[in-house]
mmCIF file of C-alpha atoms in Angstrom:
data_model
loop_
_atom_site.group_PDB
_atom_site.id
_atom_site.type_symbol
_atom_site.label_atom_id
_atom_site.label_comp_id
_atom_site.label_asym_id
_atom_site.label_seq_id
_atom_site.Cartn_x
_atom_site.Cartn_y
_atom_site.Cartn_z
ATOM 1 C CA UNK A 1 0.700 2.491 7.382
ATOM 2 C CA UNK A 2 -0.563 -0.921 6.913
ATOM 3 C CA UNK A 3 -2.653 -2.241 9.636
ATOM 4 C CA UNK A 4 -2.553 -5.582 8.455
ATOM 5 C CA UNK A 5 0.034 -7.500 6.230
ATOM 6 C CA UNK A 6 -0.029 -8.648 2.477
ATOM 7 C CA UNK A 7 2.102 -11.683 2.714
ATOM 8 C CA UNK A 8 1.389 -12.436 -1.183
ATOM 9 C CA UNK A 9 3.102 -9.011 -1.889
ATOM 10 C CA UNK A 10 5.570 -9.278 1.060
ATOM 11 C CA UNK A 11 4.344 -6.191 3.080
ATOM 12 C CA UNK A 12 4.966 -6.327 6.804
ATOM 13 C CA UNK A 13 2.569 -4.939 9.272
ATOM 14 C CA UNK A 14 2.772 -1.486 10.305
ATOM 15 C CA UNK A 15 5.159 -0.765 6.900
ATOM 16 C CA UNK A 16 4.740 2.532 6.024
ATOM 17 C CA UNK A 17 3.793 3.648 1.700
ATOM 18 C CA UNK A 18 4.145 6.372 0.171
ATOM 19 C CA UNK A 19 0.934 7.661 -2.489
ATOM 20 C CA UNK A 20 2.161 8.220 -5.713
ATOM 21 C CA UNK A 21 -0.933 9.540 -7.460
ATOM 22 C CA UNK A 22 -4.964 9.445 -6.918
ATOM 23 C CA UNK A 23 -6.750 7.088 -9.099
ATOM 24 C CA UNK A 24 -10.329 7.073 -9.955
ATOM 25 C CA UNK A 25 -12.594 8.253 -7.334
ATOM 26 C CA UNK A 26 -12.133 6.348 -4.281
ATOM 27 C CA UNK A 27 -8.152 5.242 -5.415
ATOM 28 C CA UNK A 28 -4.979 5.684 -4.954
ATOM 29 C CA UNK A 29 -2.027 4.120 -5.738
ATOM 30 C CA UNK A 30 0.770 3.674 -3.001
ATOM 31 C CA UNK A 31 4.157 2.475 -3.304
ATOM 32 C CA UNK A 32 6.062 0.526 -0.514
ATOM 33 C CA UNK A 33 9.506 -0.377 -0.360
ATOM 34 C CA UNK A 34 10.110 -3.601 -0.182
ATOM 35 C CA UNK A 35 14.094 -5.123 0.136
ATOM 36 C CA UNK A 36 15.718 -3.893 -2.331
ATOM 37 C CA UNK A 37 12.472 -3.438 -4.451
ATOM 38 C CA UNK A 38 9.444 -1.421 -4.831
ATOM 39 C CA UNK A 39 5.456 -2.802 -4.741
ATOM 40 C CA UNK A 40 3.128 -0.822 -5.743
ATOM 41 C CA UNK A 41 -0.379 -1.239 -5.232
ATOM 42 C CA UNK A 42 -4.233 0.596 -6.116
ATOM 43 C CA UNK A 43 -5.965 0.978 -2.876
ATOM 44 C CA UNK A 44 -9.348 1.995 -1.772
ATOM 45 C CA UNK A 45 -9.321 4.975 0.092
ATOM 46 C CA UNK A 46 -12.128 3.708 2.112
ATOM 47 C CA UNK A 47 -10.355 0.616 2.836
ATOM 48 C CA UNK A 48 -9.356 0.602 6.582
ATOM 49 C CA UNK A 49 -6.422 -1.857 6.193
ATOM 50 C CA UNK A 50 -4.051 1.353 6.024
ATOM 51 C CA UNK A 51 -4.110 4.499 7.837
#
């Protein structure tokens, strides 16, 4: 769940991803869907904009 938006990728606060697959060491990438689309982003795990 994001904790805080992405405007530039159009992800809403408190919109809820899904992780597709673990990255290097510390990523992951996580897919959100997004009206009628999908974004899909690599994330820190440590990052604490998403729960």
């Amino acid at each position: 769940m994001l904790l805080e938006p992405i405007p530039e990728q159009h992800l809403l606060r408190a919109q809820v991803g899904s992780i597709v697959e673990k990255l290097d060491p510390g990523y992951m990438e996580v897919e959100f869907f997004v009206v009628d689309d999908y974004v899909t982003l690599a994330i820190a795990e440590d990052l604490r904009s998403i729960i």
